[in-house]
XYZ file of C-alpha atoms in Angstrom:
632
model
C 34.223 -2.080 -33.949
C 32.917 -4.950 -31.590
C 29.672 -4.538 -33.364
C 31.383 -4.835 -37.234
C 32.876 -7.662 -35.959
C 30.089 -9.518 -34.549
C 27.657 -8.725 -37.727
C 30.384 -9.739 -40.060
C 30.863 -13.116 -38.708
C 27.220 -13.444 -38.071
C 26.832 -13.011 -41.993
C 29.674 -15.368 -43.067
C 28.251 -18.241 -40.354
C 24.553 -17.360 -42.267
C 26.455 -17.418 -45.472
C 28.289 -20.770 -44.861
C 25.548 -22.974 -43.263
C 22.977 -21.717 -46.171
C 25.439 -22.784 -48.577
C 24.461 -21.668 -52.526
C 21.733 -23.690 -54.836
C 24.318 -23.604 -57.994
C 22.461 -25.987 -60.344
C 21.624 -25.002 -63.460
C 19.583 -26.349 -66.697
C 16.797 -28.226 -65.624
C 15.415 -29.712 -62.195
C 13.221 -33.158 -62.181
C 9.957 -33.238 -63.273
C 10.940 -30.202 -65.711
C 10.959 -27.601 -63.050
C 13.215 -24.514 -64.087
C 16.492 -24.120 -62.479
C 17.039 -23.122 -58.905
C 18.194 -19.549 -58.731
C 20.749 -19.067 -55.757
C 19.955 -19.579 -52.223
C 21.544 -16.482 -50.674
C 21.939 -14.977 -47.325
C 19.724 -12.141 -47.028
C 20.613 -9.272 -44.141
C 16.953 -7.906 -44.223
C 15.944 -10.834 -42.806
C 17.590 -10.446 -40.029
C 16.245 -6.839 -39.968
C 12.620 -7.585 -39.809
C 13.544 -10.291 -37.222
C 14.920 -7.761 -35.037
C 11.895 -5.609 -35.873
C 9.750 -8.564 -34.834
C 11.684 -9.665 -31.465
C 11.741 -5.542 -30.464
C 8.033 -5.042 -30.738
C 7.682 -8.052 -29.505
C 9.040 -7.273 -26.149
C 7.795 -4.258 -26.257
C 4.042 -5.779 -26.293
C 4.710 -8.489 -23.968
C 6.137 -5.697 -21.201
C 2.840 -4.126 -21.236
C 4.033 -0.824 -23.177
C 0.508 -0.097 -25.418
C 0.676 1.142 -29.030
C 1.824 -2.117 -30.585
C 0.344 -5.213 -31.819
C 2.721 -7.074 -31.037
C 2.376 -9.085 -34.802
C 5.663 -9.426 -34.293
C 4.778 -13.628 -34.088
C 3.040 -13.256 -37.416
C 7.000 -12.203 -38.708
C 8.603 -15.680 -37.332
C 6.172 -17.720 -39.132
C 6.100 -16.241 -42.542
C 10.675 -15.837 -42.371
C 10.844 -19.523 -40.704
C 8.513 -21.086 -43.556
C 10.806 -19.415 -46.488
C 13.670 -20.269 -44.647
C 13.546 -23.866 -43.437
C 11.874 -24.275 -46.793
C 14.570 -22.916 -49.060
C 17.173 -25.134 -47.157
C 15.168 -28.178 -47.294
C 14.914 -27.984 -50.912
C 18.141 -26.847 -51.471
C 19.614 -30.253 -49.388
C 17.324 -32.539 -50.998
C 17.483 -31.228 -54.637
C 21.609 -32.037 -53.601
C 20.717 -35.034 -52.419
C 21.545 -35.051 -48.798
C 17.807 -34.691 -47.369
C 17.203 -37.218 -44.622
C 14.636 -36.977 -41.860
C 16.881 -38.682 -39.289
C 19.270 -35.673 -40.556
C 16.554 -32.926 -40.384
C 15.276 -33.870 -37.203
C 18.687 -33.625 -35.823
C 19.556 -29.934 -37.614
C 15.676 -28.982 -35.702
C 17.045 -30.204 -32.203
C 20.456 -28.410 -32.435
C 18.708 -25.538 -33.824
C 16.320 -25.363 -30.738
C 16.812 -27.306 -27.855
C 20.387 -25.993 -26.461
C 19.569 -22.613 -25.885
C 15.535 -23.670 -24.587
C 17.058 -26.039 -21.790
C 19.772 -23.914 -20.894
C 17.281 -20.901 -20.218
C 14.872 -23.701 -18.488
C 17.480 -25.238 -15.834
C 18.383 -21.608 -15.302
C 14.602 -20.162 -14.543
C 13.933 -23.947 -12.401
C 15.808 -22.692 -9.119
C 14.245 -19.102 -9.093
C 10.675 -20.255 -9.493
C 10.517 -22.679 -6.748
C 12.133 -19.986 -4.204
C 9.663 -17.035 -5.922
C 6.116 -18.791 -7.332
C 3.135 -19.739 -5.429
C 1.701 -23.963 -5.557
C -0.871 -22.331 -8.908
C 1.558 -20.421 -10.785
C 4.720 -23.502 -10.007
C 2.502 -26.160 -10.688
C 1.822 -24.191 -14.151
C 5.480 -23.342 -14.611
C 5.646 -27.095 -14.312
C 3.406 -28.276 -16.538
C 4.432 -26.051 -19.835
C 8.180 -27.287 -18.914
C 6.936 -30.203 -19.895
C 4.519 -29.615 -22.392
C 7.343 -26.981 -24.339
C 10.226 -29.569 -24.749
C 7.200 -31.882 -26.324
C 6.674 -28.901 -28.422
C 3.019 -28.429 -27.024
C 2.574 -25.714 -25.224
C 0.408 -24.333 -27.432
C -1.948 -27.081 -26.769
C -1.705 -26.885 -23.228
C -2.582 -23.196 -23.179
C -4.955 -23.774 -25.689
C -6.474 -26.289 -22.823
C -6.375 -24.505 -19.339
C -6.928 -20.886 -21.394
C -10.638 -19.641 -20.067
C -11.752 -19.206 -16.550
C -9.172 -20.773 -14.450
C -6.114 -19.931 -16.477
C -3.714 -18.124 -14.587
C -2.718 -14.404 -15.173
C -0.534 -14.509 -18.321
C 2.267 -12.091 -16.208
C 3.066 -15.047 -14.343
C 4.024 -17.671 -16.897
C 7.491 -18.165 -17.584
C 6.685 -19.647 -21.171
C 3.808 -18.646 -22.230
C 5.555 -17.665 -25.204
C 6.328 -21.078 -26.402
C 3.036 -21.458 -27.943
C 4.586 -20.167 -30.988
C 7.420 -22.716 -30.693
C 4.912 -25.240 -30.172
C 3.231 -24.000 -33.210
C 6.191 -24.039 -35.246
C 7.788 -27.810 -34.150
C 4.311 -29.401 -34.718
C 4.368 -27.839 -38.198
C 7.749 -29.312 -39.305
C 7.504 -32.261 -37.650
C 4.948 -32.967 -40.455
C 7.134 -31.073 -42.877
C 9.781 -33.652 -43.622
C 7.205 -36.573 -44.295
C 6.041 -34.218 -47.255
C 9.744 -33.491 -48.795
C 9.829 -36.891 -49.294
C 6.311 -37.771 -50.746
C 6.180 -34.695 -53.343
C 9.178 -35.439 -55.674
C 6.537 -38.469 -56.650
C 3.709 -36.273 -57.260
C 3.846 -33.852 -60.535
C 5.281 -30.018 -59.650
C 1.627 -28.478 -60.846
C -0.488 -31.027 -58.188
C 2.362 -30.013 -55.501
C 1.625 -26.412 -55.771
C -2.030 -26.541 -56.437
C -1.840 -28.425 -52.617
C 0.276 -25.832 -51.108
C -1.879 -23.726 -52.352
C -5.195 -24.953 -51.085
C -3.377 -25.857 -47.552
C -2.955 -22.497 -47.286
C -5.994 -21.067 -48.307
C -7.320 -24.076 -45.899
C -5.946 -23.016 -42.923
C -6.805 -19.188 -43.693
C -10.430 -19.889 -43.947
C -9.971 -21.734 -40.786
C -8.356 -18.872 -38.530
C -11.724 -16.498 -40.321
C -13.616 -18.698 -38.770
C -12.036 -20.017 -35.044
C -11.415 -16.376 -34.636
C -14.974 -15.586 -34.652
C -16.025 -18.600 -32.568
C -13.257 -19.735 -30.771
C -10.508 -17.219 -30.337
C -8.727 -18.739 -27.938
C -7.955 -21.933 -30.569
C -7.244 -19.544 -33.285
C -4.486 -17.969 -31.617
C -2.734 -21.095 -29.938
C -3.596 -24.373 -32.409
C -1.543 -24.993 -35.698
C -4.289 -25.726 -37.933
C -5.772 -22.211 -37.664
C -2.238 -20.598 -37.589
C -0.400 -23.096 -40.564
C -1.088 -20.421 -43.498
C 1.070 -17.907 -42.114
C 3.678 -20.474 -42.501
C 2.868 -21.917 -45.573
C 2.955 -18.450 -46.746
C 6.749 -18.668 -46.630
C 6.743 -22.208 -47.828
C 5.179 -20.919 -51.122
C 7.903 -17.995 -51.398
C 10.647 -20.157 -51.235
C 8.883 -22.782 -53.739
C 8.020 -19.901 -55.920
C 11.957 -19.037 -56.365
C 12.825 -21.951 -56.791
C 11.158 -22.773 -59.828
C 11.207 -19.585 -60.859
C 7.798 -18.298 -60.978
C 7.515 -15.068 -63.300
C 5.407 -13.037 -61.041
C 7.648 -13.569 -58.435
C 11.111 -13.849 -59.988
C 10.622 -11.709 -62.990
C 9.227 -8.181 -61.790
C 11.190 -5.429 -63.271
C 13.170 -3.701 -60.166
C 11.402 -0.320 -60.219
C 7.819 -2.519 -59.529
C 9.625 -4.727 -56.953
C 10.986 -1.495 -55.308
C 7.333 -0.328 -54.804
C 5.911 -3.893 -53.844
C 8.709 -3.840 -50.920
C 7.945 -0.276 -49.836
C 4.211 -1.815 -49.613
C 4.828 -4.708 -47.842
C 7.711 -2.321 -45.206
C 4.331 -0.128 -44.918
C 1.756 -3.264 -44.229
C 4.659 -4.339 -41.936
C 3.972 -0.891 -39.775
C 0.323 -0.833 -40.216
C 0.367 -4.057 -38.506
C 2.338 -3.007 -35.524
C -0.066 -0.010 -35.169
C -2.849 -1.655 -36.074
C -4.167 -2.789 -32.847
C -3.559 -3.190 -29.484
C -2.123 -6.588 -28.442
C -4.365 -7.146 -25.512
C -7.167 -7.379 -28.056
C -6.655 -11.144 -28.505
C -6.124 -12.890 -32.552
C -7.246 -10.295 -34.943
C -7.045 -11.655 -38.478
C -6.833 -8.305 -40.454
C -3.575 -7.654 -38.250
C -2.243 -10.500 -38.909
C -2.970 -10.925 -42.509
C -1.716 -6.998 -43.080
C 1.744 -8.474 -40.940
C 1.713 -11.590 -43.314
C 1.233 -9.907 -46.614
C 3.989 -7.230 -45.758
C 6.662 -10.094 -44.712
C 5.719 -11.773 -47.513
C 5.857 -8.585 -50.184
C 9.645 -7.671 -48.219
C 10.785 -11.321 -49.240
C 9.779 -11.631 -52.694
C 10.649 -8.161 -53.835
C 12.883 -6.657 -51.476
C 16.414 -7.045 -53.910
C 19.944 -5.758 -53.611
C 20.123 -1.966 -52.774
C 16.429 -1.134 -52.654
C 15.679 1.205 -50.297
C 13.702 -1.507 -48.041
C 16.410 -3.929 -48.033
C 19.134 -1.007 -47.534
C 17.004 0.074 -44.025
C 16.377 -2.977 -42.590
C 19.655 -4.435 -43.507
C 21.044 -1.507 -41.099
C 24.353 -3.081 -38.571
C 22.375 -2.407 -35.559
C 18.986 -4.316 -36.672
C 21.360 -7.320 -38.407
C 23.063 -7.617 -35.097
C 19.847 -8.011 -33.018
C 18.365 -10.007 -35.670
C 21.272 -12.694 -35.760
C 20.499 -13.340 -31.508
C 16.400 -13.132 -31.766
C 15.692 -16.875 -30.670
C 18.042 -16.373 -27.452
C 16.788 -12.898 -27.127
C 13.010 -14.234 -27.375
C 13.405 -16.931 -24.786
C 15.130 -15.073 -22.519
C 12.826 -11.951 -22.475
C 9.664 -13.688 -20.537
C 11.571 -15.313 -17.594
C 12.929 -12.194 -17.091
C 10.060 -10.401 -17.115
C 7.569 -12.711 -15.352
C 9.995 -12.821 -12.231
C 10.269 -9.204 -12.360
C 6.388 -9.133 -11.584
C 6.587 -11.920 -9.369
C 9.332 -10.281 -7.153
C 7.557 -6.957 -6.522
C 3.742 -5.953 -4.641
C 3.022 -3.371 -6.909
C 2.976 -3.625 -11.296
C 6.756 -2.863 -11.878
C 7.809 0.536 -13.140
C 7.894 0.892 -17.029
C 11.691 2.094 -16.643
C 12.555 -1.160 -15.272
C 11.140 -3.165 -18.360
C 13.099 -0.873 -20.559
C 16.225 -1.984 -18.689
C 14.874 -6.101 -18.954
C 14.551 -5.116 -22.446
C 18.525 -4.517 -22.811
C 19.370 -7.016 -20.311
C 17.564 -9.321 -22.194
C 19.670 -9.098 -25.884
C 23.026 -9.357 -23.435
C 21.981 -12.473 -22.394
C 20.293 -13.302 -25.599
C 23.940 -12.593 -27.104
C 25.656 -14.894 -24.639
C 23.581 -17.560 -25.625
C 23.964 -17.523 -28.821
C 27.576 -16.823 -29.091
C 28.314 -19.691 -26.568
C 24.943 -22.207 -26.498
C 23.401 -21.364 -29.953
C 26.596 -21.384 -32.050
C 28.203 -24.211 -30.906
C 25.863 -26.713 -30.417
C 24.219 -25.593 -33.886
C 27.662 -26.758 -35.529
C 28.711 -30.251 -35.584
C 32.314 -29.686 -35.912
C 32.311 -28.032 -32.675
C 29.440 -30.556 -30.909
C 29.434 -33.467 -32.298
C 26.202 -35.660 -31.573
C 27.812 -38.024 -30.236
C 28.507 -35.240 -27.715
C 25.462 -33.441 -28.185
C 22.918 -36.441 -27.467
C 24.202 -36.613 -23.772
C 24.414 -33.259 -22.880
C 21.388 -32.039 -24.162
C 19.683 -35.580 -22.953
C 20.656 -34.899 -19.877
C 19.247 -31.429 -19.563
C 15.656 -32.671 -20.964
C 15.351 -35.409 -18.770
C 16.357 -33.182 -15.492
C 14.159 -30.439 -16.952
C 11.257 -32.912 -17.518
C 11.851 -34.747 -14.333
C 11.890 -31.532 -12.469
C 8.416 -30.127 -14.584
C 6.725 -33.643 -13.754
C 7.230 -32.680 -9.916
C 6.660 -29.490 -10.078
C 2.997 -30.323 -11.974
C 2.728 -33.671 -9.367
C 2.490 -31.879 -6.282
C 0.826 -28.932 -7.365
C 3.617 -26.856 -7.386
C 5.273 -27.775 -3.842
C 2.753 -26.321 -1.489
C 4.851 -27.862 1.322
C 7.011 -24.739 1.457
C 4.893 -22.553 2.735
C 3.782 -24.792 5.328
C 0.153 -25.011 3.704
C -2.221 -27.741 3.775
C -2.927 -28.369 -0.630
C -6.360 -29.316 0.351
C -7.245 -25.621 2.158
C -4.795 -23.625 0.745
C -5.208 -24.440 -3.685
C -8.152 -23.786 -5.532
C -9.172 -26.958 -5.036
C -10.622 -25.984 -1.572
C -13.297 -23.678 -3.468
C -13.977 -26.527 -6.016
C -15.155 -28.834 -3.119
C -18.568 -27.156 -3.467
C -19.306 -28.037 -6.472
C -19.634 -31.999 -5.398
C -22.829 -31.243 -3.459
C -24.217 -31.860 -6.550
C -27.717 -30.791 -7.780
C -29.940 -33.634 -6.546
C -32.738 -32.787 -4.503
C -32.342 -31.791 -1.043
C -32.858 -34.950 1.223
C -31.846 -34.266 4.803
C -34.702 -33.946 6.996
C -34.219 -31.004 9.947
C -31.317 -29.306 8.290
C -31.276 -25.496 5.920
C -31.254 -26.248 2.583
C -29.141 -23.490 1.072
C -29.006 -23.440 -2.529
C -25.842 -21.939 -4.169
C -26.105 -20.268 -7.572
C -23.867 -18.754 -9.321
C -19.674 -19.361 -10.803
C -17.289 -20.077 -9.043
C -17.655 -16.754 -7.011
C -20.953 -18.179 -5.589
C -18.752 -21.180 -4.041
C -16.670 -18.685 -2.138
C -19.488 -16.910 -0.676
C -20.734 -20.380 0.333
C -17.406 -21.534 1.859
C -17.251 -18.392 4.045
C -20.502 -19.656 5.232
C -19.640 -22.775 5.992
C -16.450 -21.499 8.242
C -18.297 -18.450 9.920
C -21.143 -20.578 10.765
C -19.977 -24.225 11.600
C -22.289 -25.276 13.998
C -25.271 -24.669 11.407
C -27.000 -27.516 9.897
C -26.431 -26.487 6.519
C -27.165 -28.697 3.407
C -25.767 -27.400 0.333
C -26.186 -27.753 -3.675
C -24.148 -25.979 -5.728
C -26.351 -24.652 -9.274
C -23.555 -23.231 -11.753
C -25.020 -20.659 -13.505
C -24.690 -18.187 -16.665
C -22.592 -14.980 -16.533
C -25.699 -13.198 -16.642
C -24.481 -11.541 -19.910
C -27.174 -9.908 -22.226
C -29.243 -9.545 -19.074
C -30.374 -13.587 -18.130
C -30.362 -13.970 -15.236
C -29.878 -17.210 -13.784
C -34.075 -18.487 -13.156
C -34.946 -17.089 -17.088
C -31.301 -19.215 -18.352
C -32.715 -22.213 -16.451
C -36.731 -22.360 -16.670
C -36.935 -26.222 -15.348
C -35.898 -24.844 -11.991
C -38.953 -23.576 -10.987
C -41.185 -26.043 -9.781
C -38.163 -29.230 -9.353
C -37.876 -30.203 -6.220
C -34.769 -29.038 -6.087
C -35.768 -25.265 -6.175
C -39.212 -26.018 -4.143
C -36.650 -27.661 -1.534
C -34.454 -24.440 -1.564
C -35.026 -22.448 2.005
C -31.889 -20.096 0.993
C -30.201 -18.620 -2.022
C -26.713 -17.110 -2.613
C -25.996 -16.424 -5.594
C -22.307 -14.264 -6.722
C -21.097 -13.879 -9.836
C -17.487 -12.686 -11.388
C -19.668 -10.408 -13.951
C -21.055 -7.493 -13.265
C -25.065 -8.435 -12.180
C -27.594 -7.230 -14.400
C -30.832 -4.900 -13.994
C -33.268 -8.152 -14.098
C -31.981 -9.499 -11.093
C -34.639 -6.898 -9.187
C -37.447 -9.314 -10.661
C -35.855 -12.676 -9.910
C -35.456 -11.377 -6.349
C -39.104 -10.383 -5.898
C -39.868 -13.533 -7.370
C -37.804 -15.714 -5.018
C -38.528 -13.539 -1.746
C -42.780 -14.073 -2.681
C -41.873 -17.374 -2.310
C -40.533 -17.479 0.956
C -36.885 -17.937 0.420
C -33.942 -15.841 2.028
C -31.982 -14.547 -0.656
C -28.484 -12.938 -0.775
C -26.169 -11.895 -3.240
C -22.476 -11.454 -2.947
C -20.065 -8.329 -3.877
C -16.950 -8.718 -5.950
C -13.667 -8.924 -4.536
C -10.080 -9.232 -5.179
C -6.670 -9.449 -3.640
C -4.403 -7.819 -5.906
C -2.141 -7.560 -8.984
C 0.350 -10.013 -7.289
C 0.427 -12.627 -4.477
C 3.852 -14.265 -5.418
C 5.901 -11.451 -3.517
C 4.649 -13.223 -0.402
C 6.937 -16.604 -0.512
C 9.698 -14.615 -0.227
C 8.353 -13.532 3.496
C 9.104 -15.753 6.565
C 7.505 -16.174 9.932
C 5.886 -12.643 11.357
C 6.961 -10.683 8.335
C 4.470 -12.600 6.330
C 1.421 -12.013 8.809
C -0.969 -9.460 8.265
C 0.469 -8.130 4.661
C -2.251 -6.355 2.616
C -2.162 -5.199 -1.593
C -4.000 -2.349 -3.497
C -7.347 -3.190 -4.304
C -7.835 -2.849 -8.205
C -9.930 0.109 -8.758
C -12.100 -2.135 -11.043
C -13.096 -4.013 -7.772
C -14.515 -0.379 -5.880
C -16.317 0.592 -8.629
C -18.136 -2.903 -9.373
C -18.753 -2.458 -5.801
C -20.463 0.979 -5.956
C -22.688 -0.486 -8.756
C -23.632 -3.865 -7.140
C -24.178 -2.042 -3.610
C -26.881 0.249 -5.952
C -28.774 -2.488 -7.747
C -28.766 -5.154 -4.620
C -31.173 -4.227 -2.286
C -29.141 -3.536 0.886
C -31.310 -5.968 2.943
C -29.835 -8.973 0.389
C -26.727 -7.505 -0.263
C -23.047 -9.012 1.225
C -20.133 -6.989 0.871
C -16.750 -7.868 1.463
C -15.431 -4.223 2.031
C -15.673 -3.956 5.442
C -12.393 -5.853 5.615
C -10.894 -3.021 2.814
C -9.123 -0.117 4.638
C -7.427 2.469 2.333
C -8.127 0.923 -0.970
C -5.976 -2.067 0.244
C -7.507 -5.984 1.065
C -5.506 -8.081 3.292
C -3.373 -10.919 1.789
C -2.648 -13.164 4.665
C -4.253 -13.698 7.951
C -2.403 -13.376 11.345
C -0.931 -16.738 11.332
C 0.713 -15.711 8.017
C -1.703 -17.557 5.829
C -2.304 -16.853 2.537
C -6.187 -15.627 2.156
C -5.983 -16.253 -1.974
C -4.651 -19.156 -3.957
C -4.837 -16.955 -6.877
C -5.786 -13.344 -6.436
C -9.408 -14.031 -6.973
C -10.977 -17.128 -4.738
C -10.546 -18.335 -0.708
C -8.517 -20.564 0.941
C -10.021 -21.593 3.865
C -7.874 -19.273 5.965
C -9.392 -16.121 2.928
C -12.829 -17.734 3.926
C -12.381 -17.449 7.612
C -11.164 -14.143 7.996
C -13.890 -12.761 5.216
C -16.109 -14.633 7.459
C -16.061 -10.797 9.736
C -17.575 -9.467 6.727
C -20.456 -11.896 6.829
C -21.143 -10.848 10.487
C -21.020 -7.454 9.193
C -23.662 -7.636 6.486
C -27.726 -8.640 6.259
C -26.796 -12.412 5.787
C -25.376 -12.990 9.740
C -29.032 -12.139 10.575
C -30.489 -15.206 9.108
C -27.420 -17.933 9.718
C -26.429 -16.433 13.454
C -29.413 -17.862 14.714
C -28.543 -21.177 13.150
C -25.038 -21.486 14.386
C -25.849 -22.280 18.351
C-alpha cells in the first residue's frame, strides 16, 4: 500500500509540474500543432533500469556496461526539451526563470549529500585522495567535474574507488550543455523551423563524428568532455522537437510498427547493458546501441504496448521517480565503504549499499528534492539563502581541503616527505650535463618508478656524493627501449658523463633491454634496474589508527605485483637486478614503518619514510655493492 501510495503521488507531482501542451491549429512560423505533453511512467522505468545497472557497474559486479549514463542523456534531452518548448510556446520562457527551475532541480539534494560526506572524509581519507575529494567539491557545484577529471585522468589520477564524485562528470556534462541551451530557445523562434532542424541535426551528427574519433585517440576526453558526448543529448532534443511539430515518421507510425520499433529499441536497451564490460573505458557501439534503444522506447513506446506496460511496472516507477537522490547517494556510500576496510569489501555488502542507497535516495527526495523543487513550498526568497549558504560552506570547505593538500597535518606528516610531491623532487635535477667535479654521476631513467628507486638511494646512502639527472623515459611499449626512443643520447655529454644508470619502469620491461644493457655495461657504466612494487588495494584504512596501533601494519600484495616480479627477476640479469621483495613476507608489503609512518602516499610511490625502510632491500640486492663503498 505504502508503495501505491508513493507511485501515485509521484505520477500526479510528474503530471502537475509537466502541465499539458493544449494548443491547437497552427504554431508560428507554420509549424503543426503541438500534440500533448504527457507524463510518461516508462520513463521512469528505464530510469530505474539505468540508476540499477548503474550501481551495479560502479560496485564492481562484472556483466554490465554500465550504459546506464548513455539513458540520462538521451531521457534528460527529451525532457528538459519538451518543457522548454512547451513554456515558451505559452509564453512564460525566461532564462532568469530556467536557470532558477535548473538550480532547484539540482543543487538541494547535491549539497545536502556534500555537507553530509565533508565530516567523514576528513576523519577517513588520506592528504591525495582529500585533497581530490576537495577539488571536485569544487569543481561539481561549478558543474565541471568532468573537466577536472578529464584533466588529472592519466598517470597520476587517483584510483577511481576512492572518489566520492567521480560520478558528477555526467552532471558536469549535462549543466554545461543547458547552460548553452537557453541562449538557443531564444535565438531559434527568429530563424525558419526547416534551418532550426537542419542545425540540430548537423549538431548532432557533429558531435557523433567527434566521440568516433576522440574515442580512438583520446579516450579519456571522449568519455568526460561535452563536445564528444552532446549527441546523445541532442538525440532527445530532436525527439521532443520531432513531436512537437509533428513529424510523420515519428508521430504517424501505425501502432502495430511502433509496437515492434519499441520491442527493438527495449532489446538495443539490453544489448547495451551486456554488451561490454564497463571497465573497458568509452565504447561507441555500446553507447550508440544504448542511445538508439532509448531513443526507439520514446518515440514509439505508446499506451498499452507491451514495452511501455513492463517498464511502466510500480516497482521500476517507484525507483525511477528517486534516481537523482539515489545516484548521488550511491558513490559516497560506496567509496567510504572501500576506504573503511584493508581488504576489497565483500560483494554482499555492496548489495546491501545498493538498498541502503534508494532509502536514502527516497528521503531525499521526499524531503530535499520535493520541496525545494516547488516554489510554493520554498520560495526563493527562501531558497537563495539556504542553498547559498550550503555552496559557499561546501566551496569554502573544498578550497581547503584542495589548499593544503588535503590536511596532511592530521597524521602528524611532514607534506613535503610524506605527498607525492617528495618523489617529484627528482625530476628538478634536470637533464643538463653533469658538472660537479669529484662526485658519481648517476643518471636516472625511467617514469616515475625510476625516481623512487633513486630516492631510496639517496636515503640508504647519504653520505655518497651523488649527482643526479633525472631522463623520463617511454613505457617501453612495442619493445623501445629507452636508448632506441632517444638516439641523441648517445654521444651528449650528458650520457658520456653518466658513471651509473637506474632505470624502473611501471610497465612490464621488454626483451630488448638485454641489448641496451650490453651496450651500456661495454661502456663502462654500472647499470641497475628496479622491480615493481606495490602497497595494496587500500591505504585509507590507516587514518583511522592512532599511536602504536598504526606502526608496523602491512596489506596483501596484488598478485599482479609477484608475477611481474617473477618475469622481471628472469629477463634482468641478477647481477643488475633490484628487488624490493625481500621486505614481502607472506604475500603481504608493509604499509607503515615503526614510527607509524606511512611508506606510500598512494599505493604505488615512497615517502621518504617508504624510501628509507625499502632502503634494506637495496642492501639486500647487487646495487649496495657499488654505492656501499661510496657512502663512508
Amino acid at each position: 500500500m505504502t508503495l501505491r501510495i508513493v507511485v501515485i503521488t509521484a505520477v500526479m507531482r510528474h503530471i502537475r509540474l509537466s502541465g499539458l501542451w493544449a494548443r491547437s491549429g497552427s504554431s508560428t512560423n507554420g509549424e503543426p500543432a503541438m500534440v500533448p505533453f504527457r507524463y510518461r511512467a516508462e520513463l521512469d522505468g528505464l530510469r530505474a533500469v539505468a540508476i540499477l545497472t548503474t550501481m551495479w557497474s560502479h560496485a564492481g559486479f562484472r556483466g554490465l556496461s554500465g550504459s546506464g549514463i548513455d539513458f540520462f542523456f538521451v531521457i534528460s534531452g527529451y525532457l528538459a526539451t519538451s518543457i522548454a518548448l512547451r513554456d515558451r510556446d505559452l509564453g512564460r520562457f525566461g532564462v532568469g526563470r530556467y536557470l532558477v527551475r535548473r538550480a532547484r532541480r539540482i543543487l538541494p539534494a547535491l549539497v545536502v549529500v556534500m555537507l553530509a560526506t565533508l565530516p567523514v572524509a576528513v576523519l577517513v581519507m588520506l592528504p591525495d585522495e582529500l585533497e581530490n575529494y576537495g577539488q571536485s567539491l569544487v569543481a561539481t557545484l561549478a558543474s565541471g567535474n568532468n573537466v577536472l577529471l578529464w584533466l588529472t585522468s592519466g598517470y597520476w589520477d587517483l584510483a577511481s574507488d576512492f572518489k566520492p564524485f567521480l560520478h558528477t562528470w555526467s552532471l558536469g556534462v549535462e549543466e554545461q550543455f543547458y547552460l548553452l541551451f537557453p541562449l538557443v530557445l531564444v535565438v531559434a523562434p527568429r530563424v525558419p523551423a526547416r534551418v532550426r532542424t537542419i542545425a540540430l541535426v548537423a549538431a548532432t551528427l557533429a558531435s557523433l563524428a567527434l566521440a568516433l574519433h576522440q574515442g580512438l585517440v583520446d579516450v579519456d576526453s571522449a568519455y568526460y568532455l561535452l563536445p564528444a558526448r552532446a549527441w546523445e543529448i541532442l538525440v532527445g532534443c530532436l525527439l521532443a522537437v520531432g513531436a512537437r511539430r509533428g513529424w510523420r515518421w515519428l508521430v504517424a507510425v501505425p501502432d502495430g510498427r511502433a509496437r515492434w520499433l519499441a520491442l527493438l529499441g527495449l532489446g538495443l536497451v539490453v544489448a547495451s547493458l551486456v554488451g561490454a564490460p564497463a571497465e573497458e573505458g568509452f565504447r561507441l557501439p555500446v553507447v550508440a546501441a544504448a542511445v538508439a534503444g532509448v531513443a526507439l522506447v520514446i518515440a514509439f513506446a505508446r499506451s498499452g504496448s507491451p514495452v511501455t506496460r513492463l517498464l511502466s511496472a510500480r516497482p521500476l516507477v517507484a525507483v525511477g521517480v528517486v534516481t537523482f537522490s539515489v545516484y548521488l547517494w550511491h558513490q559516497p556510500l560506496f567509496v567510504f565503504a572501500r576506504v573503511l576496510t584493508p581488504e576489497a569489501p565483500p560483494a554482499w555488502l555492496f548489495v546491501v549499499l545498493m538498498a541502503v542507497a534508494l532509502g536514502v535516495g527516497w528521503l531525499s527526495w521526499r524531503f530535499v528534492e520535493e520541496p525545494f523543487r516547488r516554489p510554493a513550498r520554498m520560495s526563493l526568497r527562501r531558497f537563495v539563502p539556504v542553498v547559498g549558504g550550503g555552496v559557499a560552506v561546501v566551496v569554502v570547505a573544498g578550497a581547503v581541503l584542495a589548499g593544503s593538500g588535503g590536511l596532511p597535518a592530521r597524521l602528524g606528516e611532514d607534506p613535503a616527505e610524506a605527498s607525492i610531491d617528495y618523489n617529484r623532487r627528482i625530476s628538478e635535477t634536470g637533464r643538463e650535463p653533469f658538472d660537479r667535479p669529484g662526485a658519481t654521476n648517476v643518471l636516472v631513467v625511467g617514469d616515475s618508478w625510476s625516481r623512487d628507486l633513486a630516492n631510496s638511494v639517496l636515503e640508504t646512502y647519504p653520505r655518497a656524493d651523488l649527482e643526479l639527472r633525472h631522463l623520463h623515459g617511454p613505457s617501453f611499449d612495442a619493445g623501445v627501449c629507452f636508448l632506441a626512443a632517444n638516439p641523441e643520447l648517445e654521444g651528449s655529454a650528458l650520457w658520456s658523463g653518466a658513471d651509473v644508470v637506474l632505470v624502473s619502469i611501471g610497465d612490464e620491461y621488454e626483451p630488448c633491454l638485454r641489448g641496451e644493457l650490453a651496450s651500456m655495461t661495454a661502456e663502462g657504466k654500472a647499470v641497475f634496474y628496479g622491480g615493481p612494487k606495490n602497497f595494496g588495494d587500500n591505504l585509507n584504512w590507516v587514518v583511522q589508527r592512532r599511536g602504536d596501533d598504526r606502526t608496523g601494519l602491512t596489506n596483501r600484495l596484488p598478485g599482479w605485483v609477484a608475477e611481474r616480479e617473477a618475469s622481471s627477476s628472469a629477463l634482468v640479469p641478477a647481477e643488475h637486478y633490484v628487488s624490493w621483495s625481500p621486505l614481502w613476507r607472506d604475500g603481504r608489503t608493509p604499509i607503515t614503518d615503526d614510527a607509524g609512518a606511512l611508506l606510500s602516499p598512494d599505493r604505488v610511490h615512497f615517502t621518504r619514510a617508504g624510501a628509507t625502510l625499502f632502503g634494506d632491500a637495496l642492501r639486500a640486492s647487487p646495487l649496495d655493492a657499488y654505492f656501499a663503498p661510496l657512502d663512508r
